[in-house]
CSV table of C-alpha atoms in Angstrom, one decimal:
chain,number,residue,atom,x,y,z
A,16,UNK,CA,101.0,-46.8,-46.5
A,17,UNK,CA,103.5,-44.4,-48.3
A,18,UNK,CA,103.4,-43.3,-51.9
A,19,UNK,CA,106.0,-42.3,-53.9
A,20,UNK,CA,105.4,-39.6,-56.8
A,21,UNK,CA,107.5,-39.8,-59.3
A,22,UNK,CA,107.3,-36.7,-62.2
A,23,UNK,CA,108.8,-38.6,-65.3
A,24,UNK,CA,111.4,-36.2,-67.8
A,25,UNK,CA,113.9,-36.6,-70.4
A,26,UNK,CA,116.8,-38.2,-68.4
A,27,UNK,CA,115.8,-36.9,-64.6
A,28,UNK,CA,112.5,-37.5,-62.7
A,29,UNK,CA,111.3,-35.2,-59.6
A,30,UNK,CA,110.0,-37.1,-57.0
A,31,UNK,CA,107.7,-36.6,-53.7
A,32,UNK,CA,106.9,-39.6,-50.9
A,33,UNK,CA,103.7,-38.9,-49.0
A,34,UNK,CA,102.0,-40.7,-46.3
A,35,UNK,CA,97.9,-40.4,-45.6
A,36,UNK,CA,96.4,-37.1,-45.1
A,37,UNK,CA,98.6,-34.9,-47.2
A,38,UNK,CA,101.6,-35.7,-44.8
A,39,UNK,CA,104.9,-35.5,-46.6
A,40,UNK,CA,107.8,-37.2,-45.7
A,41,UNK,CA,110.3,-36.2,-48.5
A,42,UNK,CA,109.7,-32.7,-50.6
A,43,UNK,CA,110.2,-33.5,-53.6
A,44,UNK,CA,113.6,-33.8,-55.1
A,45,UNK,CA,115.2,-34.3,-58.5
A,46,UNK,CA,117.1,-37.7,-59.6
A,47,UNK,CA,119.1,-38.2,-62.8
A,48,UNK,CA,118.3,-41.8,-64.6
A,49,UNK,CA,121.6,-43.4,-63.8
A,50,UNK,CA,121.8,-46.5,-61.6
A,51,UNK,CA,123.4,-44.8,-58.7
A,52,UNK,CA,120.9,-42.1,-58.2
A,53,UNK,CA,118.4,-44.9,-58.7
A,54,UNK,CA,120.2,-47.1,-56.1
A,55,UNK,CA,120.0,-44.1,-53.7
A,56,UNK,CA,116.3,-44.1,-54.2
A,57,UNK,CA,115.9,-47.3,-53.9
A,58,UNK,CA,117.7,-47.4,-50.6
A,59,UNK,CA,115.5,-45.0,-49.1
A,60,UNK,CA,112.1,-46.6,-50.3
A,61,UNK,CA,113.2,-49.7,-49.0
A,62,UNK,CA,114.4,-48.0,-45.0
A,63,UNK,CA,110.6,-47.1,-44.8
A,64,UNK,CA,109.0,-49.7,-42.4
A,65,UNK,CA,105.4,-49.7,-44.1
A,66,UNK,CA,104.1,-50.7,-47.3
A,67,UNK,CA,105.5,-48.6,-50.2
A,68,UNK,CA,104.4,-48.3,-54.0
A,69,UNK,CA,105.6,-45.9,-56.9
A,70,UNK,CA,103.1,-44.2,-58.9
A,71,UNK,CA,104.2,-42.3,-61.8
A,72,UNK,CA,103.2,-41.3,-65.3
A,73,UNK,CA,102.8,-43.9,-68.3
A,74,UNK,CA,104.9,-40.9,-70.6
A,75,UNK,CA,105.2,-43.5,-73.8
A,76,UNK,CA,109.2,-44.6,-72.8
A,77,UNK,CA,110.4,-41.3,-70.6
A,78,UNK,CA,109.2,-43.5,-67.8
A,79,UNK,CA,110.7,-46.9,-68.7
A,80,UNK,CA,114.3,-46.6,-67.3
A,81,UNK,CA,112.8,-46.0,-64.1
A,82,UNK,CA,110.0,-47.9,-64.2
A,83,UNK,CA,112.2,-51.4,-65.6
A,84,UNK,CA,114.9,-50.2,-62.7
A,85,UNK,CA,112.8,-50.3,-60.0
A,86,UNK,CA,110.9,-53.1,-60.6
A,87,UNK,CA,114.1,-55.0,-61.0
A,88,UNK,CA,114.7,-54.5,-56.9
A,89,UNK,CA,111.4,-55.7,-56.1
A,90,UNK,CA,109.5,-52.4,-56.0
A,91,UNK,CA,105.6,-52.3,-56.5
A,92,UNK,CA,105.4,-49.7,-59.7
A,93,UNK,CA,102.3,-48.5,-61.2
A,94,UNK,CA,102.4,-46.8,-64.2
A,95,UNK,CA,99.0,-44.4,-64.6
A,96,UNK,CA,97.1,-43.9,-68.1
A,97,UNK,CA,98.5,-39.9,-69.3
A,98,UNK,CA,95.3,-38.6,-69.4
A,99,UNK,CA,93.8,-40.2,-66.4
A,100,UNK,CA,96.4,-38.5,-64.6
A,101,UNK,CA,96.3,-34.9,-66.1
A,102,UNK,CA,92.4,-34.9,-65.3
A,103,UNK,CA,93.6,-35.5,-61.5
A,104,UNK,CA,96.4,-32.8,-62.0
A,105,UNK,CA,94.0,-30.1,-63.1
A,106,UNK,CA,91.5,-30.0,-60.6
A,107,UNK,CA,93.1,-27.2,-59.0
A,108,UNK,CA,91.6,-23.8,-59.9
A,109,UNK,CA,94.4,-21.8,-60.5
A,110,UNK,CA,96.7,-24.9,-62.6
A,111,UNK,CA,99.8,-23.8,-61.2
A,112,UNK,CA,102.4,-26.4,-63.2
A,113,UNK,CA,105.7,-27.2,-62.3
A,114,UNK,CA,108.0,-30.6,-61.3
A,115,UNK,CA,107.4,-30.3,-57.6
A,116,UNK,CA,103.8,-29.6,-57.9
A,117,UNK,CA,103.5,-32.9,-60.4
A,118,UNK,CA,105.3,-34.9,-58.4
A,119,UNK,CA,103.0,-34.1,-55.1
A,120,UNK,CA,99.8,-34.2,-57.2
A,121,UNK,CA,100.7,-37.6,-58.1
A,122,UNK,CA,101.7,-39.2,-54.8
A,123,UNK,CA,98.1,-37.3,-53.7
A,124,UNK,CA,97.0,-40.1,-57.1
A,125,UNK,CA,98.3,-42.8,-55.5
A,126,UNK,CA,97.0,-42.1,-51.6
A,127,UNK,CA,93.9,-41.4,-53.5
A,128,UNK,CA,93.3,-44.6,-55.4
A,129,UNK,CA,95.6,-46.9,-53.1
A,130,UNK,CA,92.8,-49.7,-53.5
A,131,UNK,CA,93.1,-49.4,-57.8
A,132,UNK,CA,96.6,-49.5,-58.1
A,133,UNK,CA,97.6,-52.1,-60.3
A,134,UNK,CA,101.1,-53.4,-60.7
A,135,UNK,CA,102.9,-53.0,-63.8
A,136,UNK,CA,102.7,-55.9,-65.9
A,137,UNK,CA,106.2,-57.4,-66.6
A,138,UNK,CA,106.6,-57.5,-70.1
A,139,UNK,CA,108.1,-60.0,-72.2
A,140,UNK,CA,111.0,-59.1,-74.6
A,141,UNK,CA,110.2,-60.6,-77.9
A,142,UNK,CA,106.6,-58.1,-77.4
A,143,UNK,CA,108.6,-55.5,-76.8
A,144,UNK,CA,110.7,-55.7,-79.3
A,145,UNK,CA,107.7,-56.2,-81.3
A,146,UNK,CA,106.4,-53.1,-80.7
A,147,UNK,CA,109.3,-51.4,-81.2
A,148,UNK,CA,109.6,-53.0,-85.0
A,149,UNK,CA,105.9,-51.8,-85.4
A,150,UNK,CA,106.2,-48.2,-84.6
A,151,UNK,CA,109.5,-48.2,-86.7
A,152,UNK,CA,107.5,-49.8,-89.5
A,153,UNK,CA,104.4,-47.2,-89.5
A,154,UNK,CA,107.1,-44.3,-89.4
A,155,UNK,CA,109.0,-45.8,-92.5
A,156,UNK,CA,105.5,-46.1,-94.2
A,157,UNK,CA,104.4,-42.8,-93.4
A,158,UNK,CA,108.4,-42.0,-95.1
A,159,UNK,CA,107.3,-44.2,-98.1
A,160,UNK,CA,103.7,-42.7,-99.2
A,161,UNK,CA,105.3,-39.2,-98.9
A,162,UNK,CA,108.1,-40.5,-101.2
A,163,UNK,CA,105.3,-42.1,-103.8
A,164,UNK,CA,103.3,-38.6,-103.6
A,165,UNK,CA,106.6,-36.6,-104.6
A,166,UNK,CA,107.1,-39.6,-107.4
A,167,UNK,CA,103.8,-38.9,-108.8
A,168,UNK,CA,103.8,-35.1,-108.5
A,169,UNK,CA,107.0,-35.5,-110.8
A,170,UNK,CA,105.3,-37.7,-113.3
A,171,UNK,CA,102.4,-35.3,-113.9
A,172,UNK,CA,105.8,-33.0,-115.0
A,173,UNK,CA,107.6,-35.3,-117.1
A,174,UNK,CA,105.5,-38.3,-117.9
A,175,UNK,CA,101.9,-37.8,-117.9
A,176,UNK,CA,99.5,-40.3,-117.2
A,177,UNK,CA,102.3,-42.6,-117.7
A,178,UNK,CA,100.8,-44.5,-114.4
A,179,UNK,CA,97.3,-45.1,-116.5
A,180,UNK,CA,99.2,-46.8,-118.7
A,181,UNK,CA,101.2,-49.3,-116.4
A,182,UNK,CA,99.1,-49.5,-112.9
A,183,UNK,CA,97.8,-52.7,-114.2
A,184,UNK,CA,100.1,-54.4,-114.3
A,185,UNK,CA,100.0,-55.9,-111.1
A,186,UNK,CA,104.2,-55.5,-110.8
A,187,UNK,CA,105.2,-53.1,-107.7
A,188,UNK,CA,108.4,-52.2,-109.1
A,189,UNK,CA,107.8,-51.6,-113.2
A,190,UNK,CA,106.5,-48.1,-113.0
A,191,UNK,CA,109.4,-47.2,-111.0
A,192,UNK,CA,111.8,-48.8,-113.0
A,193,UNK,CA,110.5,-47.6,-116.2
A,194,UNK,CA,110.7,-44.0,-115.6
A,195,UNK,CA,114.1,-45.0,-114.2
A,196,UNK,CA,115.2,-46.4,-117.3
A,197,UNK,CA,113.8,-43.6,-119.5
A,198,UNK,CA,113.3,-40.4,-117.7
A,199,UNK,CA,111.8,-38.2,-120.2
A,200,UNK,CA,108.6,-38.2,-122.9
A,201,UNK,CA,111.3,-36.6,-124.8
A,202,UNK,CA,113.8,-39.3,-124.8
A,203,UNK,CA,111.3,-42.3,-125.9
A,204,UNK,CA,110.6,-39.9,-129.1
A,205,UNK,CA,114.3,-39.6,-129.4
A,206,UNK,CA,114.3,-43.0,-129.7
A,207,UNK,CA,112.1,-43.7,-132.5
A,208,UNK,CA,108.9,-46.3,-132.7
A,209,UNK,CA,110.9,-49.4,-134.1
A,210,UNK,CA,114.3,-48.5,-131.2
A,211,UNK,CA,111.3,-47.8,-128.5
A,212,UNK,CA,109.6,-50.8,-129.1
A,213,UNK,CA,112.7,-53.2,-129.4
A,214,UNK,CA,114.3,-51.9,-126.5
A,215,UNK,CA,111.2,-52.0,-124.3
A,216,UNK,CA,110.7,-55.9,-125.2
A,217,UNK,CA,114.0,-56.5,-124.4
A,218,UNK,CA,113.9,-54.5,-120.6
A,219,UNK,CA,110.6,-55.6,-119.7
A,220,UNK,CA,111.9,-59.4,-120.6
A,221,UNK,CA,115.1,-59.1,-119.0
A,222,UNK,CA,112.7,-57.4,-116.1
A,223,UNK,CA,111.1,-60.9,-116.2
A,224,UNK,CA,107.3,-58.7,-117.2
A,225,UNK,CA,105.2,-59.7,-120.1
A,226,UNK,CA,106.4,-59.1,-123.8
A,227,UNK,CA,103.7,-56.6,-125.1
A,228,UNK,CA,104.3,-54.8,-128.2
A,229,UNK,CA,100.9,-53.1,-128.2
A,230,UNK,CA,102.1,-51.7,-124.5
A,231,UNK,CA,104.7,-50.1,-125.7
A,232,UNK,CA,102.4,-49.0,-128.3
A,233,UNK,CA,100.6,-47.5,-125.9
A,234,UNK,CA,103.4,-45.3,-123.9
A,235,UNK,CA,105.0,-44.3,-127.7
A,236,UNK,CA,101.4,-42.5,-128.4
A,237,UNK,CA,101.5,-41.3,-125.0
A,238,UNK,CA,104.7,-39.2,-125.3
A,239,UNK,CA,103.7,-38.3,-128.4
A,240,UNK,CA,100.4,-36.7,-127.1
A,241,UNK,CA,101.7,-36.1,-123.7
A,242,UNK,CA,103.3,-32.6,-122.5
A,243,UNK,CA,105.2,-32.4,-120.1
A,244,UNK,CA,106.3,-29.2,-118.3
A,245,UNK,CA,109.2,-30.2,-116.9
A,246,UNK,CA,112.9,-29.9,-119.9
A,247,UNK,CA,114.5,-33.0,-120.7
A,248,UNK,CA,117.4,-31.7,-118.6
A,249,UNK,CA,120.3,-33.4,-116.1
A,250,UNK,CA,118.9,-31.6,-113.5
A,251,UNK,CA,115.1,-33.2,-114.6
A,252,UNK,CA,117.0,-36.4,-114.8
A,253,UNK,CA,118.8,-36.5,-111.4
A,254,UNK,CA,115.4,-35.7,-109.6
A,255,UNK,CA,113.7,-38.5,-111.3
A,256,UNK,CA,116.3,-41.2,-110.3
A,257,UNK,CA,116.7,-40.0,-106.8
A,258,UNK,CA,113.0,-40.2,-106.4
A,259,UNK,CA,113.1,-43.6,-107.6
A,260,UNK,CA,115.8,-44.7,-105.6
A,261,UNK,CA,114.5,-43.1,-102.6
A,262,UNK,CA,111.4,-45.6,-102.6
A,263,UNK,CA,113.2,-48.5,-103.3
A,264,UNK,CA,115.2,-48.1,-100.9
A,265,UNK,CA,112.2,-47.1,-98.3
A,266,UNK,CA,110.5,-50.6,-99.7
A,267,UNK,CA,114.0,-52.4,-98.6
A,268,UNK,CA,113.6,-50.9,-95.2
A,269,UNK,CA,110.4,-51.6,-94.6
A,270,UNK,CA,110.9,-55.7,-95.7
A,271,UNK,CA,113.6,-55.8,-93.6
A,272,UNK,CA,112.3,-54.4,-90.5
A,273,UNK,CA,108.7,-56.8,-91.3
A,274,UNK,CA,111.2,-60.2,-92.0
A,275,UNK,CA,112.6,-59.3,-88.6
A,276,UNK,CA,109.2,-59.4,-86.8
A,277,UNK,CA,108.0,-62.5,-89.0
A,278,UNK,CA,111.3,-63.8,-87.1
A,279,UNK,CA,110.2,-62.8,-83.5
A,280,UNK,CA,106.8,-64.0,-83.8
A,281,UNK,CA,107.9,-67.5,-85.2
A,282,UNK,CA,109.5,-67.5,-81.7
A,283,UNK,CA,105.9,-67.1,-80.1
A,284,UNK,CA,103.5,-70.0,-79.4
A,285,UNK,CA,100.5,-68.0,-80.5
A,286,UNK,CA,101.5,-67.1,-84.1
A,287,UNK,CA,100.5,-70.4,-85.8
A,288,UNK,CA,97.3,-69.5,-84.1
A,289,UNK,CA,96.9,-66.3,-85.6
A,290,UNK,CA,98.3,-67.0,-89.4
A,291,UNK,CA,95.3,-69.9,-89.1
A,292,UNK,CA,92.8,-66.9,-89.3
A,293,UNK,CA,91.3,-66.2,-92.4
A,294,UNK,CA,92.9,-63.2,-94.7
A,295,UNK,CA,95.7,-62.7,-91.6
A,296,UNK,CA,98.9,-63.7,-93.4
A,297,UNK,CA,103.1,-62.5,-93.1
A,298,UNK,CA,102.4,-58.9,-93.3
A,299,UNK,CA,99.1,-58.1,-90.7
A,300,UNK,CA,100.1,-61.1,-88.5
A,301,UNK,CA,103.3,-59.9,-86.9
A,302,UNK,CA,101.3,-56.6,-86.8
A,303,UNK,CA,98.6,-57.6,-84.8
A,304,UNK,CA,100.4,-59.4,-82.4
A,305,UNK,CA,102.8,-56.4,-81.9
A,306,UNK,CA,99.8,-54.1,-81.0
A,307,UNK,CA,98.0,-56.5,-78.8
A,308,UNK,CA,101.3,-58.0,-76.8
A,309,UNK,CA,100.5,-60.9,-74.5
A,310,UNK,CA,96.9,-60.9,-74.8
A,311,UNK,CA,97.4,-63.1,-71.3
A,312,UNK,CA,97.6,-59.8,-69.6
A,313,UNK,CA,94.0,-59.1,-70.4
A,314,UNK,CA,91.6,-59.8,-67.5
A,315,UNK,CA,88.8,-61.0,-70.5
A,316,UNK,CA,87.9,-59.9,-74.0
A,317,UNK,CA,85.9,-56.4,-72.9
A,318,UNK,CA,89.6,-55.3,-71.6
A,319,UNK,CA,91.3,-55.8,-75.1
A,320,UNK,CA,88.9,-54.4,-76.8
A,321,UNK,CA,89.0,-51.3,-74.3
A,322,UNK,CA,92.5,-51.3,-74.8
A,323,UNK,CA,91.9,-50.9,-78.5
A,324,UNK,CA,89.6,-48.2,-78.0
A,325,UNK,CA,86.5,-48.9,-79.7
A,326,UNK,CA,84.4,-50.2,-77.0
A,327,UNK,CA,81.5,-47.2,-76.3
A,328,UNK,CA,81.2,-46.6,-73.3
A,329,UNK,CA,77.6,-46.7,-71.3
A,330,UNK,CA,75.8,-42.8,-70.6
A,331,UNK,CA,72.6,-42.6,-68.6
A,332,UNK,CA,71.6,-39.8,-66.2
A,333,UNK,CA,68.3,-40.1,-64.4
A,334,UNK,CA,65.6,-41.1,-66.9
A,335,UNK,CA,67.9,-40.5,-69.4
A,336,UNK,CA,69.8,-43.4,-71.6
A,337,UNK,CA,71.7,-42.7,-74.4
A,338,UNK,CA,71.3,-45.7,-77.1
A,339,UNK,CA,73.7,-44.5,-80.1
A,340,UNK,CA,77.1,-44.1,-79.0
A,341,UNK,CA,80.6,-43.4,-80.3
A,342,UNK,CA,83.7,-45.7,-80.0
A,343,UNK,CA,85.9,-44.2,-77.0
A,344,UNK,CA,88.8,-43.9,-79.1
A,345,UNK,CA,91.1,-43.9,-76.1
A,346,UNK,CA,93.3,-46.7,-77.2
A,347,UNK,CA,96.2,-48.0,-79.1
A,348,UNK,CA,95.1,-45.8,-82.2
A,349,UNK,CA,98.1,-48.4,-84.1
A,350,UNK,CA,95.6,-51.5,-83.2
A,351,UNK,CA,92.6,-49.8,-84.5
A,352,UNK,CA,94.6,-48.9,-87.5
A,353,UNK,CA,96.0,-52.5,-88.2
A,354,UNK,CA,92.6,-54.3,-87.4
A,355,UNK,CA,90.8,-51.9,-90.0
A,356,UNK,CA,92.9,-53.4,-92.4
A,357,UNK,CA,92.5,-56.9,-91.6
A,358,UNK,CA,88.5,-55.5,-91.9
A,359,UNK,CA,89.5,-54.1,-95.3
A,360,UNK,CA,90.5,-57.7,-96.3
A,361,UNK,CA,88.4,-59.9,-95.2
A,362,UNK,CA,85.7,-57.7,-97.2
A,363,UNK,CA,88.0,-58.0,-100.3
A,364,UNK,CA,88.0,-61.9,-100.1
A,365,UNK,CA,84.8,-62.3,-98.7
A,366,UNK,CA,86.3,-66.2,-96.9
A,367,UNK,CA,83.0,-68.7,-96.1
A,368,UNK,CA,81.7,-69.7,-92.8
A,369,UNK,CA,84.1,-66.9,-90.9
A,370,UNK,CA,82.3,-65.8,-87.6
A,371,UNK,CA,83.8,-61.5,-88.6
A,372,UNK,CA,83.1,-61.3,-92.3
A,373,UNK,CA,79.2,-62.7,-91.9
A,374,UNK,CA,78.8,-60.4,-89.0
A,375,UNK,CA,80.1,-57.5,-91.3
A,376,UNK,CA,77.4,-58.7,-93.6
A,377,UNK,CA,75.0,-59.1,-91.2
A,378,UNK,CA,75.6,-55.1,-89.5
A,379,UNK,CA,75.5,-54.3,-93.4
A,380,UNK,CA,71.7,-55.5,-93.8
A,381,UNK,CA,70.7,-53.9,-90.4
A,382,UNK,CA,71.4,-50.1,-92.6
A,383,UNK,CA,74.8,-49.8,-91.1
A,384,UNK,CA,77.5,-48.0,-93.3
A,385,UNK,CA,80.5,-49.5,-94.1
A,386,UNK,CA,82.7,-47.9,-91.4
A,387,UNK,CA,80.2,-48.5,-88.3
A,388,UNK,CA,79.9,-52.6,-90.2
A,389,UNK,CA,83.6,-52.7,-90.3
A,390,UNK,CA,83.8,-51.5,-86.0
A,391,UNK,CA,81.7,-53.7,-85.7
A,392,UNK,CA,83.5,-56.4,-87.2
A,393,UNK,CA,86.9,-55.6,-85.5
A,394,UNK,CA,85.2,-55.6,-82.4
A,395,UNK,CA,83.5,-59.3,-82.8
A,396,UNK,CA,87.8,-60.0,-84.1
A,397,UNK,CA,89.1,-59.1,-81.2
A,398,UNK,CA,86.7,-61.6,-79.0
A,399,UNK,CA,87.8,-63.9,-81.6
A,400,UNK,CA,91.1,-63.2,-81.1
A,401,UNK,CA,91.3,-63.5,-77.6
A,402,UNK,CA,88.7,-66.7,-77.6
A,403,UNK,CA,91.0,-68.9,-79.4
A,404,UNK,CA,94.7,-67.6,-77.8
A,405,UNK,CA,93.6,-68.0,-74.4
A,406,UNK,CA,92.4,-71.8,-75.8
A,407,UNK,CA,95.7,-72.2,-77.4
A,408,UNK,CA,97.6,-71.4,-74.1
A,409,UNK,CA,95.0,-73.1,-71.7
A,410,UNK,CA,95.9,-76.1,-73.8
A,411,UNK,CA,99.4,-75.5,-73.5
């Protein structure tokens, strides 16, 4: 048996082939990620007359090129979990760290654990694609709340507890386009109480919002109460809009890149599946499915939930056994994140006869606190989860 190293970079890998016993048949070398250099590795794994596999490091997408490439020709690849393979790397005492020495420490991985290799999974497109959408979603989310904390930290400067006054009414867009439209305490004073109030009936029903006099009632005692620290200046004014139109146009991103997965998953067999379950609807559905992937590549339920990282793990030693424990927490933190949401709303609607909410409930009366509950309840979702897609496709 021969096992091929492969140190993973940006755009080049280093890699050492090693036969039993420490014996090493190539020192290690450096290849570019180009499909000649890759061909010329290929070539050479391939002139060996035993049975060959590549190990290398799962590096997030460093490794994919190589990974995809090779698997393309027929090559057994296994990708390795990061940190399982830097606890194996830093055995040695003195933790010497280069390319060369990665690359032989991992062929020594894969002589080591020749029996546990596992071949990478070939993945399908639309999932990867998926994910792809997903991560691009969470960054242009993260991109949105810094926006809406700049937005606020303005208000406090030129409207004041303007958003007391409008978070009620249950219309994404009016604060934003409200402070758009006036800017400045300062200018709705300018205006007067009967121009204020006119003009503010005829925006919000243009707007398509309710006709309220006694609202604008409301935001006209407001600025005249209110004091802002912030001048009724252009430059005051030019931070205000740009602020606004920074989040709408965020909020346009973001639909767009979630109508594109809604898209993808309608291609997949197993979304009908998943919108069926209760409080799981356009926006957590192509979510989910984007952080689980083919849930066929799951041996059973225990490995998704693994995979998710709240499963908590077993610790005994000699009479010992430890009977509270912590999630692992080494997982898809992005699952953990999306499933605490569906959590989140299934608590908010509270649906009848659903298997997750009542065992929220039930981990509730046992003196549980609403976090460990809502683990818990992710963790009985998941079984779900898997229970009734593996049905779907079994009957498919």
């Amino acid at each position: 048996m021969i096992s091929v190293g492969i140190d993973v970079s940006k755009g080049k890998s280093t890699v050492c082939i090693m036969k039993p016993c420490g014996e090493i048949l190539e020192s290690p070398f450096d290849i570019g990620h180009t499909a000649d250099e890759l061909d010329s590795l290929i070539s050479l794994i391939k002139s060996f007359d035993e049975e060959t596999r590549v190990v290398m490091e799962d590096t997030g997408h460093y490794h994919l090129p190589v990974a995809t490439y090779l698997s393309s020709h027929n090559i057994f690849v296994c990708c390795v979990n990061a940190l399982r393979m830097k606890k194996f790397c830093s055995q040695s005492i003195r933790r010497a760290k280069t390319d060369k020495i990665d690359s032989i420490k991992i062929a020594s991985f894969g002589i080591t654990y020749w029996n546990e290799l596992v071949k990478a999974y070939p993945s399908n497109v639309i999932y990867d694609e998926l994910k792809f959408l997903a991560r691009q979603y969470y960054q242009v989310t993260g991109m949105l709340v810094k926006s809406k904390v700049n937005f606020s930290n303005l208000l406090d400067q030129v409207m004041p507890k303007i958003n007391d006054v409008l978070s009620n009414q249950g219309e994404n867009h009016k604060l934003t386009e409200f402070v758009s439209r006036y800017i400045h305490f300062q200018n709705i004073l300018d205006m007067g109480e009967m121009k204020f109030t006119s003009d503010y009936c005829k925006w919000a029903k243009k707007k398509g919002y309710r006709l309220n006099e006694r609202k604008a009632a409301e935001i006209l005692a407001l600025a005249q109460n209110g004091i802002p620290t912030l001048p009724n200046s252009q430059s005051v004014k030019i931070a205000v809009s740009e602020a606004v139109k920074l989040i709408h146009s965020i909020e346009e991103s973001r639909n767009t890149i979630l109508a594109q997965m809604q898209d993808l998953c309608n291609t997949l067999p197993e979304y009908s599946v998943v919108k069926e379950m209760d409080c799981i609807g356009d926006t957590l559905a192509p979510r989910i499915i984007a952080e689980i992937g083919d849930v066929r590549r799951f041996k059973n339920k225990h490995s998704l939930i693994a995979y998710a990282g709240i499963d908590a793990p077993p610790y005994q030693s000699g009479a010992f056994h430890a009977s509270e424990r912590h999630i692992s927490k080494r997982g898809n933190s992005y699952l953990r994140k999306t499933g605490y949401e569906i959590m989140q709303s299934l608590i908010k609607h509270k649906p009848a006869d659903n298997a997750v909410y009542d065992f929220i409930q039930k981990k509730r009366s046992e003196g549980k606190c609403g976090k460990e509950a809502m683990i818990a309840g992710l963790n009985k979702f998941l079984r779900v989860y898997y229970g009734k897609v593996m049905e779907f496709y079994s009957e498919h």
